[in-house]
């Protein structure tokens, strides 16, 4: 479905969510339970400002501010978010090559092979785009990110674990992490992600209908108990293209 037709038949946010699987509504519940009336987010691998966005609702409903890191950003015109046109990774300044279409996007390795992401395994590399990596230490320093980040959403096509290894957990605290492939059984580094997060005090929360994502929250922000484990599974409206 082309973007023009997609926009004609579906209005992002029209069914109360901008996210692919209610990630944004889940976070709003966590924020309200912790009285995070104002806040800050990092949406890493944001994809679009309104389609499949984990942070758009935070702008529109909670009036948060934050940063969206996205190598090929679209539809951020109505957002409060500052957009960083880079690709998150583990080597500062490294050039990376993307291929695929939309949510079937994948990354090529230096040898031409595909980075080990599970998204859209059959994606065709019909078109290629180049971007430059930014690491967490450089992002946090350059953009003067506050030491408490209410939400960090991470979806970087199989590079989640290498990117997280660069995150300065001793200097910054996060209210909630939502990490694609952040589950023990997810390839390529699901188990390592869970172990890294729990080592740093972020307990994996087995949220219902979590799809491919891992949800990580410290005990001190989980005060409402297991009520936050409940999350619906979204049935995508016609024309939403999975968003």
Coordinates of C-alpha atoms in Angstrom, one line a residue:
X1 CA 0.0 0.0 0.0
X2 CA 1.4 3.4 -1.0
X3 CA 1.7 6.1 1.7
X4 CA -1.0 8.2 -0.2
X5 CA -3.5 5.4 -0.1
X6 CA -2.5 4.5 3.5
X7 CA -3.2 8.1 4.7
X8 CA -6.5 8.1 2.9
X9 CA -7.9 5.1 4.7
X10 CA -6.4 5.3 8.2
X11 CA -5.7 8.2 10.5
X12 CA -2.8 7.4 12.9
X13 CA -4.0 7.8 16.5
X14 CA -7.6 7.5 15.4
X15 CA -8.0 4.3 17.4
X16 CA -6.3 5.9 20.5
X17 CA -2.8 4.6 19.7
X18 CA 0.0 5.5 17.4
X19 CA 2.1 2.4 18.3
X20 CA 2.1 -1.0 16.5
X21 CA 1.0 -2.9 19.6
X22 CA -0.2 -0.5 22.3
X23 CA 3.3 0.2 23.6
X24 CA 2.4 3.9 24.0
X25 CA -0.8 3.2 25.9
X26 CA 1.1 0.8 28.2
X27 CA 3.7 3.4 29.0
X28 CA 1.1 6.1 29.7
X29 CA -0.4 3.8 32.3
X30 CA 3.1 3.4 33.9
X31 CA 3.7 7.1 33.8
X32 CA 0.4 7.9 35.5
X33 CA 1.1 5.3 38.2
X34 CA 4.4 7.0 38.9
X35 CA 3.0 10.6 38.6
X36 CA 5.3 11.4 35.7
X37 CA 3.3 14.4 34.7
X38 CA 6.1 15.8 32.7
X39 CA 8.9 13.8 31.2
X40 CA 11.5 12.9 28.5
X41 CA 11.9 10.1 26.1
X42 CA 14.4 8.6 23.7
X43 CA 12.8 6.9 20.7
X44 CA 15.7 5.1 19.0
X45 CA 14.9 3.8 15.5
X46 CA 11.7 5.8 15.6
X47 CA 10.7 5.0 12.0
X48 CA 8.0 7.7 11.6
X49 CA 6.6 10.5 13.6
X50 CA 3.1 9.1 13.6
X51 CA 3.1 5.6 12.0
X52 CA 4.2 2.8 14.3
X53 CA 5.4 5.4 16.8
X54 CA 6.0 4.5 20.5
X55 CA 6.5 8.2 21.4
X56 CA 3.9 10.2 19.4
X57 CA 1.2 9.8 22.1
X58 CA 3.7 11.1 24.7
X59 CA 4.0 14.3 22.7
X60 CA 0.3 14.7 22.1
X61 CA -1.2 13.5 25.4
X62 CA 1.5 13.9 28.1
X63 CA 3.2 16.9 26.5
X64 CA 6.6 15.2 26.9
X65 CA 9.7 16.3 25.1
X66 CA 12.5 14.1 23.8
X67 CA 14.6 12.9 20.9
X68 CA 13.8 10.6 18.0
X69 CA 16.8 9.0 16.4
X70 CA 16.0 7.9 12.8
X71 CA 18.1 7.7 9.7
X72 CA 15.2 8.3 7.3
X73 CA 12.6 10.4 9.3
X74 CA 9.2 11.2 8.0
X75 CA 6.0 12.8 9.4
X76 CA 7.6 14.6 12.3
X77 CA 6.1 18.0 11.4
X78 CA 3.5 18.0 14.2
X79 CA 5.8 16.4 16.8
X80 CA 7.6 18.1 19.8
X81 CA 10.5 15.7 19.2
X82 CA 14.0 16.7 18.3
X83 CA 15.0 14.5 15.3
X84 CA 18.5 13.2 15.1
X85 CA 19.1 11.9 11.5
X86 CA 21.5 9.1 12.4
X87 CA 21.5 5.3 13.0
X88 CA 22.0 4.1 16.5
X89 CA 24.9 1.6 16.8
X90 CA 28.1 0.7 18.6
X91 CA 30.7 2.4 16.4
X92 CA 30.6 6.2 16.4
X93 CA 30.7 7.7 12.9
X94 CA 30.5 4.3 11.1
X95 CA 28.6 4.4 7.8
X96 CA 25.8 1.8 7.5
X97 CA 23.7 0.7 4.6
X98 CA 20.0 0.1 4.8
X99 CA 17.7 -1.7 2.4
X100 CA 14.2 -3.0 2.3
X101 CA 10.9 -1.1 2.4
X102 CA 9.1 0.5 5.3
X103 CA 8.7 -2.0 8.2
X104 CA 10.7 -4.5 6.2
X105 CA 13.8 -2.4 6.7
X106 CA 17.1 -4.2 7.4
X107 CA 20.8 -3.3 7.7
X108 CA 23.6 -4.7 5.6
X109 CA 26.9 -5.7 7.2
X110 CA 30.3 -4.7 5.9
X111 CA 30.5 -8.0 3.9
X112 CA 27.1 -7.4 2.3
X113 CA 25.2 -9.8 4.4
X114 CA 22.1 -8.8 6.4
X115 CA 22.3 -7.8 10.1
X116 CA 20.6 -10.5 12.2
X117 CA 17.3 -8.9 12.8
X118 CA 14.1 -10.9 12.7
X119 CA 12.0 -8.2 11.1
X120 CA 10.8 -9.1 7.7
X121 CA 13.1 -11.9 6.9
X122 CA 12.3 -11.9 3.2
X123 CA 12.9 -8.2 2.6
X124 CA 14.3 -7.4 -0.8
X125 CA 17.2 -5.0 -1.1
X126 CA 15.8 -3.1 -4.0
X127 CA 16.9 0.3 -2.8
X128 CA 19.8 1.2 -0.4
X129 CA 20.2 4.2 1.8
X130 CA 23.3 5.2 3.7
X131 CA 23.4 6.7 7.2
X132 CA 26.0 7.3 9.9
X133 CA 26.0 5.7 13.3
X134 CA 25.7 7.5 16.6
X135 CA 26.4 5.8 19.9
X136 CA 24.5 6.3 23.2
X137 CA 27.4 8.1 24.9
X138 CA 27.7 10.6 22.1
X139 CA 23.9 11.1 21.8
X140 CA 23.5 11.7 25.5
X141 CA 26.4 14.1 25.7
X142 CA 25.8 16.1 22.5
X143 CA 22.1 16.6 23.0
X144 CA 22.4 17.2 26.8
X145 CA 19.9 14.5 27.6
X146 CA 18.6 14.6 31.2
X147 CA 19.8 12.0 33.7
X148 CA 16.4 10.6 34.1
X149 CA 14.7 9.4 30.9
X150 CA 11.1 8.3 31.4
X151 CA 11.0 6.0 28.3
X152 CA 13.7 4.6 26.1
X153 CA 12.3 2.8 23.1
X154 CA 14.9 0.8 21.1
X155 CA 14.3 -0.8 17.7
X156 CA 17.4 -0.8 15.6
X157 CA 17.2 -3.9 13.3
X158 CA 19.2 -6.4 15.3
X159 CA 21.8 -4.0 16.7
X160 CA 19.9 -3.5 20.0
X161 CA 22.5 -5.5 22.1
X162 CA 25.7 -3.9 20.7
X163 CA 24.1 -0.5 21.1
X164 CA 23.0 -1.2 24.7
X165 CA 26.6 -2.3 25.6
X166 CA 27.5 1.4 25.1
X167 CA 24.8 2.8 27.4
X168 CA 26.2 4.4 30.6
X169 CA 23.9 2.8 33.1
X170 CA 25.9 4.3 36.0
X171 CA 25.1 7.8 34.8
X172 CA 21.6 7.7 33.5
X173 CA 18.4 6.1 34.8
X174 CA 15.4 5.1 32.7
X175 CA 11.8 4.7 33.8
X176 CA 11.0 2.0 31.3
X177 CA 12.9 0.3 28.4
X178 CA 10.9 -1.2 25.5
X179 CA 13.4 -3.1 23.4
X180 CA 12.7 -5.0 20.3
X181 CA 14.1 -8.6 20.4
X182 CA 14.6 -8.1 24.2
X183 CA 13.4 -11.6 25.2
X184 CA 15.4 -14.7 26.1
X185 CA 14.2 -16.7 23.1
X186 CA 14.6 -13.9 20.6
X187 CA 17.6 -14.0 18.1
X188 CA 20.2 -12.8 17.8
X189 CA 21.0 -11.5 21.4
X190 CA 17.7 -11.8 23.3
X191 CA 19.2 -13.7 26.3
X192 CA 22.2 -11.3 26.5
X193 CA 19.9 -8.3 26.5
X194 CA 17.8 -9.6 29.3
X195 CA 20.9 -10.5 31.3
X196 CA 22.4 -7.0 30.7
X197 CA 19.3 -5.2 31.7
X198 CA 18.7 -7.3 34.9
X199 CA 22.4 -6.8 35.8
X200 CA 21.7 -3.1 35.8
X201 CA 18.6 -3.3 37.9
X202 CA 15.9 -3.4 35.1
X203 CA 13.7 -6.4 35.7
X204 CA 12.1 -8.0 32.7
X205 CA 8.3 -7.6 32.9
X206 CA 6.3 -10.3 31.2
X207 CA 3.7 -8.0 29.8
X208 CA 0.8 -9.7 28.0
X209 CA 0.8 -9.6 24.2
X210 CA 4.3 -8.1 24.1
X211 CA 5.0 -9.5 20.7
X212 CA 8.8 -9.2 19.9
X213 CA 9.5 -6.6 22.5
X214 CA 11.1 -6.8 26.0
X215 CA 9.7 -4.6 28.7
X216 CA 12.1 -3.6 31.5
X217 CA 11.3 -1.6 34.6
X218 CA 13.1 -1.2 38.0
X219 CA 11.2 -2.5 41.0
X220 CA 10.8 1.0 42.5
X221 CA 8.7 2.1 39.5
X222 CA 6.6 -1.0 39.5
X223 CA 4.7 0.0 42.7
X224 CA 1.2 -0.7 41.3
X225 CA 2.1 -4.4 41.0
X226 CA 1.1 -6.8 38.3
X227 CA -1.7 -4.7 37.0
X228 CA 0.8 -3.3 34.4
X229 CA 1.3 -6.8 33.1
X230 CA -2.0 -6.5 31.3
X231 CA -1.9 -5.2 27.8
X232 CA -4.2 -5.9 24.9
X233 CA -3.1 -7.1 21.5
X234 CA -3.9 -4.7 18.8
X235 CA -6.0 -5.7 15.8
X236 CA -4.6 -3.3 13.1
X237 CA -7.3 -1.3 11.3
X238 CA -7.7 -1.5 7.6
X239 CA -5.2 0.7 5.9
X240 CA -2.9 1.0 8.8
X241 CA -0.2 -1.1 7.1
X242 CA 0.6 -2.8 10.4
X243 CA 0.7 0.5 12.2

